[in-house]
Amino acid sequence: MTDMSEDGLVVTGAGVVTPWGDSPEVAAAAGGVPMADADDWFDHRERLGPRGYKYFPAAAQYALAAARGALADGGRPDAVPADRRGLLLATNAGLAGLFDAMDATVAESGAAGISPASAPYFAVNVLGNRLAVEFALNGFALTVATARTAALDALSTAALVLASGRADALVLAATEEPVPDGRGGGGEQGAAVLTLETPAGARARGSAVRATVRARSLFVPPAALANQAGRTRAARALTTALAELTAPGDRPVTLHLDLDGSQVAEAVASAVVSRRPVPPGDAPLTDTPEHPRRGPAADPAPRTGCLGPALAVAHAVTTRDGVGRLVVCATGAGHVALVRVSPVTAPSVPPASVEPPHRTQESEHAEVA
């Protein structure tokens, strides 16, 4: 079961905060969909402390609370020097409400009317600033805002960052706030945080490992699917990515699909189906149990937030059933991300001599056409 291959990531801690609860299993089952009347589910004073957090955007508060949960779960980014730690922030609507409020203020009273407390959040990439400061993540920082796939894309980026030696430990935070009513309303609420290291780094520090992760991100231009040649290239790229993540000899994995009704999603679904019947010795894919239904009003489609796929990964990391999971997310814009999570049942990775960072991992951003 333990897959400590050198071309993947290892997860040493996971934390989630959602209106549905802070259990990754419960949160993943909800799929990131909004909960009605959930405005009062998060008290920053109780979660973060009585002073110093009141004026932070809610998405920043969620990320901080989830990061503390990941540390309580065993994550130790502080095991490496501050300039060797990094932050990957994934969000799509994390500051949408604040931006709309700023626009309204400027239109009504001018820029001088913007509160000094909210003015620093003029750009989405500052949403993780307090997280970086509190955890001294001084070595690397990047915000990924791709609709729906941002958290899974960030895992692909994390593999590249660690494998290239740009950092030794990363905190990946996916956080979302509801979309303002003027933009359709609804959306996701909460955050999921993973602490990441390389297998060699975790082994050197004797870190307890939750799971190993391999990730692939691809771009399937929707226009390429208009003809047979493009569909063939897309199928080839998707099949290759799936084969790389479900290698011969692997144990069976449970499949978690997060797809919209687009042509790109249909191509992804077809590629997954093409893995059945399963080639001899290959890893079969089984379907995720159906999510609880909360009705169309509570589950508007298509959603753009990245929290649902992030919660699926957090659940896959923390589950104790010993079953690997493959989380697949695709959108009509052409973004496709696949993450294979393999649980590690051993309580810790045996300490070993320090090994140099592995530097052969390459990202799989494949352009089909």
CSV table of C-alpha atoms in Angstrom, one decimal:
chain,number,residue,atom,x,y,z
A,1,MET,CA,0.0,0.0,0.0
A,2,THR,CA,2.8,2.4,0.9
A,3,ASP,CA,3.8,4.2,-2.3
A,4,MET,CA,6.9,6.1,-1.4
A,5,SER,CA,8.0,6.6,-5.0
A,6,GLU,CA,10.4,9.5,-5.4
A,7,ASP,CA,8.4,11.3,-8.0
A,8,GLY,CA,5.4,12.2,-5.8
A,9,LEU,CA,4.6,14.3,-2.8
A,10,VAL,CA,3.9,13.2,0.7
A,11,VAL,CA,1.2,14.7,2.9
A,12,THR,CA,2.2,15.1,6.6
A,13,GLY,CA,-0.9,17.0,7.8
A,14,ALA,CA,-4.4,17.9,6.7
A,15,GLY,CA,-7.0,20.3,8.2
A,16,VAL,CA,-10.4,21.5,7.0
A,17,VAL,CA,-13.0,24.0,8.2
A,18,THR,CA,-16.4,24.0,6.6
A,19,PRO,CA,-20.0,24.7,7.6
A,20,TRP,CA,-20.6,20.9,7.4
A,21,GLY,CA,-18.0,20.2,10.1
A,22,ASP,CA,-14.2,20.0,10.4
A,23,SER,CA,-14.1,16.2,9.6
A,24,PRO,CA,-12.6,15.7,6.1
A,25,GLU,CA,-15.0,12.8,5.6
A,26,VAL,CA,-18.1,14.8,6.4
A,27,ALA,CA,-16.9,17.9,4.5
A,28,ALA,CA,-16.0,15.8,1.4
A,29,ALA,CA,-19.4,14.1,1.4
A,30,ALA,CA,-21.0,17.6,1.2
A,31,GLY,CA,-18.8,18.2,-1.9
A,32,GLY,CA,-18.3,21.9,-1.1
A,33,VAL,CA,-21.8,22.9,-1.8
A,34,PRO,CA,-23.2,25.8,0.3
A,35,MET,CA,-25.2,25.2,3.4
A,36,ALA,CA,-28.4,27.2,3.9
A,37,ASP,CA,-28.4,29.6,6.8
A,38,ALA,CA,-24.7,29.0,7.4
A,39,ASP,CA,-23.7,32.6,8.0
A,40,ASP,CA,-22.8,32.1,11.7
A,41,TRP,CA,-20.9,28.8,11.5
A,42,PHE,CA,-17.5,30.4,11.9
A,43,ASP,CA,-16.4,32.5,14.9
A,44,HIS,CA,-13.0,33.9,14.3
A,45,ARG,CA,-12.5,34.7,18.0
A,46,GLU,CA,-13.1,31.1,19.0
A,47,ARG,CA,-11.1,29.6,16.1
A,48,LEU,CA,-8.2,32.0,15.9
A,49,GLY,CA,-8.1,34.1,19.0
A,50,PRO,CA,-9.8,37.1,20.7
A,51,ARG,CA,-7.7,39.8,19.0
A,52,GLY,CA,-6.0,40.5,15.7
A,53,TYR,CA,-8.3,38.7,13.2
A,54,LYS,CA,-11.5,40.6,13.1
A,55,TYR,CA,-10.9,42.6,9.9
A,56,PHE,CA,-9.5,39.7,7.9
A,57,PRO,CA,-11.6,38.5,5.0
A,58,ALA,CA,-13.5,35.4,5.9
A,59,ALA,CA,-11.5,33.3,3.4
A,60,ALA,CA,-8.3,34.3,5.1
A,61,GLN,CA,-9.7,33.3,8.5
A,62,TYR,CA,-10.8,30.0,7.1
A,63,ALA,CA,-7.4,29.3,5.7
A,64,LEU,CA,-5.7,30.2,9.0
A,65,ALA,CA,-8.0,27.9,11.0
A,66,ALA,CA,-7.5,25.0,8.6
A,67,ALA,CA,-3.7,25.5,8.6
A,68,ARG,CA,-3.7,25.2,12.4
A,69,GLY,CA,-5.7,22.0,12.0
A,70,ALA,CA,-3.1,20.7,9.6
A,71,LEU,CA,-0.4,21.4,12.2
A,72,ALA,CA,-2.4,19.7,14.9
A,73,ASP,CA,-2.7,16.7,12.5
A,74,GLY,CA,1.1,16.4,12.4
A,75,GLY,CA,2.2,18.8,9.7
A,76,ARG,CA,5.5,20.4,10.5
A,77,PRO,CA,6.6,23.0,7.9
A,78,ASP,CA,8.6,24.5,10.7
A,79,ALA,CA,10.9,21.5,10.6
A,80,VAL,CA,12.8,23.2,7.9
A,81,PRO,CA,14.3,26.8,7.8
A,82,ALA,CA,11.8,29.6,7.1
A,83,ASP,CA,13.4,30.4,3.8
A,84,ARG,CA,12.9,26.8,2.7
A,85,ARG,CA,9.1,26.8,3.4
A,86,GLY,CA,6.5,27.9,0.8
A,87,LEU,CA,2.9,28.7,0.4
A,88,LEU,CA,0.5,27.7,-2.4
A,89,LEU,CA,-2.9,29.4,-2.2
A,90,ALA,CA,-5.8,28.2,-4.3
A,91,THR,CA,-9.0,30.2,-4.5
A,92,ASN,CA,-11.5,31.5,-7.0
A,93,ALA,CA,-14.1,33.5,-5.1
A,94,GLY,CA,-12.1,34.0,-1.9
A,95,LEU,CA,-12.2,37.8,-2.3
A,96,ALA,CA,-15.1,38.2,-4.6
A,97,GLY,CA,-17.3,39.7,-1.9
A,98,LEU,CA,-14.7,42.1,-0.8
A,99,PHE,CA,-14.0,43.2,-4.4
A,100,ASP,CA,-17.6,43.9,-5.0
A,101,ALA,CA,-17.8,45.9,-1.7
A,102,MET,CA,-14.8,47.9,-2.8
A,103,ASP,CA,-16.3,48.6,-6.2
A,104,ALA,CA,-19.5,49.8,-4.6
A,105,THR,CA,-17.6,52.1,-2.2
A,106,VAL,CA,-15.5,53.6,-4.9
A,107,ALA,CA,-18.7,54.2,-7.0
A,108,GLU,CA,-20.5,55.9,-4.1
A,109,SER,CA,-17.8,57.8,-2.3
A,110,GLY,CA,-14.5,57.3,-4.1
A,111,ALA,CA,-11.4,55.3,-3.2
A,112,ALA,CA,-10.9,57.3,0.0
A,113,GLY,CA,-14.0,55.6,1.4
A,114,ILE,CA,-12.4,52.2,1.4
A,115,SER,CA,-11.6,51.0,4.9
A,116,PRO,CA,-7.9,50.9,5.8
A,117,ALA,CA,-8.6,47.4,7.2
A,118,SER,CA,-9.7,46.0,3.8
A,119,ALA,CA,-7.5,48.1,1.5
A,120,PRO,CA,-4.5,45.7,1.7
A,121,TYR,CA,-6.7,43.0,0.0
A,122,PHE,CA,-6.8,44.8,-3.4
A,123,ALA,CA,-5.5,41.7,-5.2
A,124,VAL,CA,-6.3,38.0,-4.7
A,125,ASN,CA,-2.6,37.0,-4.1
A,126,VAL,CA,-2.6,38.9,-0.8
A,127,LEU,CA,-5.3,36.6,0.6
A,128,GLY,CA,-2.6,34.3,2.0
A,129,ASN,CA,-0.3,37.0,3.4
A,130,ARG,CA,-1.2,36.4,7.1
A,131,LEU,CA,-0.9,32.7,6.6
A,132,ALA,CA,2.6,33.2,5.2
A,133,VAL,CA,3.5,35.5,8.1
A,134,GLU,CA,2.1,33.3,10.9
A,135,PHE,CA,3.8,30.2,9.6
A,136,ALA,CA,7.0,32.0,8.4
A,137,LEU,CA,6.6,30.7,4.8
A,138,ASN,CA,9.3,32.8,3.4
A,139,GLY,CA,10.8,30.7,0.6
A,140,PHE,CA,8.1,30.5,-2.1
A,141,ALA,CA,4.6,31.8,-2.6
A,142,LEU,CA,2.1,31.4,-5.5
A,143,THR,CA,-1.7,31.9,-5.8
A,144,VAL,CA,-3.6,29.6,-8.2
A,145,ALA,CA,-7.0,30.8,-9.3
A,146,THR,CA,-8.1,28.5,-12.0
A,147,ALA,CA,-11.8,27.9,-11.9
A,148,ARG,CA,-12.6,24.7,-10.1
A,149,THR,CA,-9.2,22.9,-10.6
A,150,ALA,CA,-7.1,25.5,-8.7
A,151,ALA,CA,-6.4,23.2,-5.7
A,152,LEU,CA,-5.5,20.2,-7.8
A,153,ASP,CA,-3.4,22.4,-10.1
A,154,ALA,CA,-1.6,23.6,-7.1
A,155,LEU,CA,-0.7,20.1,-6.2
A,156,SER,CA,1.0,19.7,-9.6
A,157,THR,CA,2.8,22.9,-9.0
A,158,ALA,CA,3.8,21.7,-5.5
A,159,ALA,CA,5.5,18.6,-7.0
A,160,LEU,CA,7.4,20.8,-9.3
A,161,VAL,CA,8.5,23.2,-6.6
A,162,LEU,CA,9.7,20.5,-4.3
A,163,ALA,CA,11.3,18.4,-6.9
A,164,SER,CA,13.2,21.4,-8.3
A,165,GLY,CA,14.6,22.2,-4.9
A,166,ARG,CA,12.9,25.6,-4.6
A,167,ALA,CA,11.5,24.6,-1.2
A,168,ASP,CA,11.6,21.7,1.3
A,169,ALA,CA,8.2,22.0,2.7
A,170,LEU,CA,4.9,23.6,1.5
A,171,VAL,CA,1.6,24.6,2.9
A,172,LEU,CA,-1.2,24.3,0.3
A,173,ALA,CA,-4.4,26.2,1.3
A,174,ALA,CA,-7.6,26.1,-0.7
A,175,THR,CA,-10.2,28.6,0.6
A,176,GLU,CA,-13.4,30.0,-0.7
A,177,GLU,CA,-16.2,32.4,0.3
A,178,PRO,CA,-19.7,32.4,-1.1
A,179,VAL,CA,-20.2,34.3,-4.4
A,180,PRO,CA,-21.9,37.7,-4.0
A,181,ASP,CA,-25.6,37.8,-5.0
A,182,GLY,CA,-24.8,40.1,-7.8
A,183,ARG,CA,-22.8,37.4,-9.4
A,184,GLY,CA,-25.3,34.7,-8.9
A,185,GLY,CA,-24.9,33.9,-5.2
A,186,GLY,CA,-24.2,30.5,-3.7
A,187,GLY,CA,-20.7,29.1,-3.9
A,188,GLU,CA,-18.5,27.4,-1.4
A,189,GLN,CA,-17.5,28.2,2.1
A,190,GLY,CA,-14.5,27.0,4.1
A,191,ALA,CA,-10.9,25.9,3.6
A,192,ALA,CA,-8.8,22.8,3.2
A,193,VAL,CA,-5.0,22.8,4.0
A,194,LEU,CA,-2.3,20.2,3.3
A,195,THR,CA,1.3,20.2,4.5
A,196,LEU,CA,3.6,18.7,1.9
A,197,GLU,CA,7.1,17.4,1.6
A,198,THR,CA,9.1,15.2,-0.7
A,199,PRO,CA,9.4,11.5,0.2
A,200,ALA,CA,13.1,12.0,0.8
A,201,GLY,CA,12.6,15.0,2.9
A,202,ALA,CA,10.0,13.3,5.1
A,203,ARG,CA,12.2,10.3,5.5
A,204,ALA,CA,15.2,12.5,6.5
A,205,ARG,CA,13.2,14.2,9.2
A,206,GLY,CA,11.3,11.1,10.3
A,207,SER,CA,8.0,12.9,9.6
A,208,ALA,CA,4.8,10.9,10.0
A,209,VAL,CA,3.2,10.6,6.5
A,210,ARG,CA,-0.5,10.5,5.9
A,211,ALA,CA,-0.4,9.7,2.2
A,212,THR,CA,1.5,10.0,-1.0
A,213,VAL,CA,0.2,12.1,-3.9
A,214,ARG,CA,0.8,12.2,-7.6
A,215,ALA,CA,-0.9,14.9,-9.7
A,216,ARG,CA,-1.3,15.8,-13.3
A,217,SER,CA,-2.8,18.9,-14.9
A,218,LEU,CA,-3.8,19.1,-18.5
A,219,PHE,CA,-5.4,21.6,-20.8
A,220,VAL,CA,-7.9,20.3,-23.3
A,221,PRO,CA,-9.0,23.2,-25.6
A,222,PRO,CA,-12.7,22.9,-26.1
A,223,ALA,CA,-12.3,23.8,-29.7
A,224,ALA,CA,-10.1,20.8,-30.3
A,225,LEU,CA,-13.0,18.5,-29.5
A,226,ALA,CA,-14.9,19.8,-32.5
A,227,ASN,CA,-13.2,17.3,-34.9
A,228,GLN,CA,-12.2,13.7,-34.7
A,229,ALA,CA,-8.5,14.4,-34.9
A,230,GLY,CA,-8.7,16.7,-31.8
A,231,ARG,CA,-10.8,14.2,-29.9
A,232,THR,CA,-8.3,11.5,-30.6
A,233,ARG,CA,-5.4,13.6,-29.3
A,234,ALA,CA,-7.4,14.5,-26.2
A,235,ALA,CA,-8.2,10.9,-25.6
A,236,ARG,CA,-4.6,10.0,-26.0
A,237,ALA,CA,-3.4,12.6,-23.5
A,238,LEU,CA,-6.1,11.8,-20.9
A,239,THR,CA,-5.4,8.1,-21.2
A,240,THR,CA,-1.7,8.6,-20.7
A,241,ALA,CA,-2.3,10.7,-17.6
A,242,LEU,CA,-4.6,8.2,-16.2
A,243,ALA,CA,-2.2,5.4,-16.9
A,244,GLU,CA,0.6,7.3,-15.1
A,245,LEU,CA,-1.5,7.7,-12.1
A,246,THR,CA,-2.9,4.1,-12.0
A,247,ALA,CA,0.2,2.2,-12.8
A,248,PRO,CA,0.3,-1.6,-13.2
A,249,GLY,CA,0.6,-3.4,-9.9
A,250,ASP,CA,-1.1,-0.6,-8.0
A,251,ARG,CA,-3.9,-1.5,-5.6
A,252,PRO,CA,-7.4,-0.6,-6.7
A,253,VAL,CA,-8.4,3.0,-6.2
A,254,THR,CA,-11.8,4.6,-5.7
A,255,LEU,CA,-12.7,7.2,-8.3
A,256,HIS,CA,-14.0,10.7,-7.3
A,257,LEU,CA,-15.3,12.6,-10.3
A,258,ASP,CA,-15.9,16.4,-10.2
A,259,LEU,CA,-17.2,17.2,-13.7
A,260,ASP,CA,-19.6,19.7,-15.2
A,261,GLY,CA,-21.8,18.9,-18.2
A,262,SER,CA,-19.3,20.2,-20.8
A,263,GLN,CA,-17.8,18.5,-23.8
A,264,VAL,CA,-14.5,18.5,-22.0
A,265,ALA,CA,-16.0,16.7,-19.1
A,266,GLU,CA,-17.5,14.2,-21.4
A,267,ALA,CA,-14.1,13.5,-22.9
A,268,VAL,CA,-12.6,13.0,-19.5
A,269,ALA,CA,-15.5,10.7,-18.5
A,270,SER,CA,-14.9,8.7,-21.7
A,271,ALA,CA,-11.2,8.4,-21.0
A,272,VAL,CA,-12.0,7.0,-17.5
A,273,VAL,CA,-14.6,4.6,-18.9
A,274,SER,CA,-11.9,3.4,-21.4
A,275,ARG,CA,-10.0,2.1,-18.4
A,276,ARG,CA,-12.8,-0.5,-18.1
A,277,PRO,CA,-12.5,-3.4,-18.5
A,278,VAL,CA,-9.3,-3.1,-16.5
A,279,PRO,CA,-6.1,-4.2,-18.3
A,280,PRO,CA,-4.5,-7.3,-16.7
A,281,GLY,CA,-2.5,-6.2,-13.6
A,282,ASP,CA,-3.7,-2.6,-13.8
A,283,ALA,CA,-5.5,-0.7,-11.1
A,284,PRO,CA,-9.3,-0.8,-11.4
A,285,LEU,CA,-11.3,2.3,-10.9
A,286,THR,CA,-14.4,2.2,-8.8
A,287,ASP,CA,-17.0,4.9,-8.4
A,288,THR,CA,-17.3,7.2,-5.5
A,289,PRO,CA,-20.5,6.8,-3.5
A,290,GLU,CA,-23.1,9.3,-4.5
A,291,HIS,CA,-23.0,12.6,-2.6
A,292,PRO,CA,-25.9,13.5,-0.4
A,293,ARG,CA,-28.4,15.6,-2.3
A,294,ARG,CA,-29.5,18.9,-1.2
A,295,GLY,CA,-31.6,20.0,-4.1
A,296,PRO,CA,-30.8,22.2,-7.1
A,297,ALA,CA,-31.1,25.4,-5.1
A,298,ALA,CA,-28.3,24.3,-2.8
A,299,ASP,CA,-26.2,22.9,-5.6
A,300,PRO,CA,-26.0,25.4,-8.5
A,301,ALA,CA,-24.0,24.4,-11.5
A,302,PRO,CA,-21.5,25.0,-12.8
A,303,ARG,CA,-19.5,26.0,-9.7
A,304,THR,CA,-16.2,27.8,-10.0
A,305,GLY,CA,-14.8,27.4,-6.5
A,306,CYS,CA,-11.9,24.9,-5.9
A,307,LEU,CA,-13.0,23.7,-2.5
A,308,GLY,CA,-15.0,20.6,-3.5
A,309,PRO,CA,-12.0,18.9,-5.2
A,310,ALA,CA,-9.7,20.0,-2.4
A,311,LEU,CA,-12.0,18.5,0.2
A,312,ALA,CA,-12.1,15.2,-1.8
A,313,VAL,CA,-8.3,15.1,-1.6
A,314,ALA,CA,-8.2,15.9,2.1
A,315,HIS,CA,-10.6,13.1,2.7
A,316,ALA,CA,-8.5,10.7,0.6
A,317,VAL,CA,-5.5,11.7,2.6
A,318,THR,CA,-7.0,11.2,6.0
A,319,THR,CA,-9.2,8.1,5.4
A,320,ARG,CA,-8.3,5.0,7.3
A,321,ASP,CA,-9.8,2.4,5.0
A,322,GLY,CA,-6.5,1.8,3.3
A,323,VAL,CA,-8.0,2.4,-0.2
A,324,GLY,CA,-6.3,4.8,-2.7
A,325,ARG,CA,-8.4,7.4,-4.4
A,326,LEU,CA,-8.2,9.2,-7.7
A,327,VAL,CA,-9.8,12.7,-7.8
A,328,VAL,CA,-10.6,13.9,-11.3
A,329,CYS,CA,-11.8,17.4,-12.0
A,330,ALA,CA,-12.6,18.9,-15.4
A,331,THR,CA,-14.3,22.1,-16.6
A,332,GLY,CA,-15.8,23.4,-19.9
A,333,ALA,CA,-13.0,25.9,-20.2
A,334,GLY,CA,-10.6,23.0,-20.8
A,335,HIS,CA,-8.9,22.6,-17.4
A,336,VAL,CA,-8.4,19.0,-16.3
A,337,ALA,CA,-6.6,17.9,-13.1
A,338,LEU,CA,-6.1,14.4,-11.8
A,339,VAL,CA,-4.7,13.6,-8.3
A,340,ARG,CA,-3.9,10.1,-7.1
A,341,VAL,CA,-3.8,9.7,-3.3
A,342,SER,CA,-2.3,6.5,-1.8
A,343,PRO,CA,-2.7,6.1,1.9
A,344,VAL,CA,0.2,5.2,4.1
A,345,THR,CA,-0.7,3.0,7.1
A,346,ALA,CA,2.7,3.1,8.8
A,347,PRO,CA,2.8,5.6,11.6
A,348,SER,CA,5.9,7.2,10.4
A,349,VAL,CA,8.6,7.1,7.8
A,350,PRO,CA,11.8,5.5,9.2
A,351,PRO,CA,14.6,8.1,9.6
A,352,ALA,CA,17.3,7.7,7.0
A,353,SER,CA,20.4,9.6,5.9
A,354,VAL,CA,19.6,12.9,4.2
A,355,GLU,CA,19.2,12.5,0.5
A,356,PRO,CA,19.5,15.2,-2.1
A,357,PRO,CA,16.2,16.6,-3.5
A,358,HIS,CA,14.8,14.6,-6.3
A,359,ARG,CA,14.9,16.8,-9.5
A,360,THR,CA,13.5,14.7,-12.2
A,361,GLN,CA,9.8,15.3,-11.6
A,362,GLU,CA,8.2,17.2,-14.5
A,363,SER,CA,4.8,18.8,-14.7
A,364,GLU,CA,2.4,17.2,-17.1
A,365,HIS,CA,0.7,20.3,-18.5
A,366,ALA,CA,-0.1,18.8,-21.8
A,367,GLU,CA,-1.6,20.8,-24.5
A,368,VAL,CA,-3.7,18.6,-26.7
A,369,ALA,CA,-4.0,20.8,-29.7
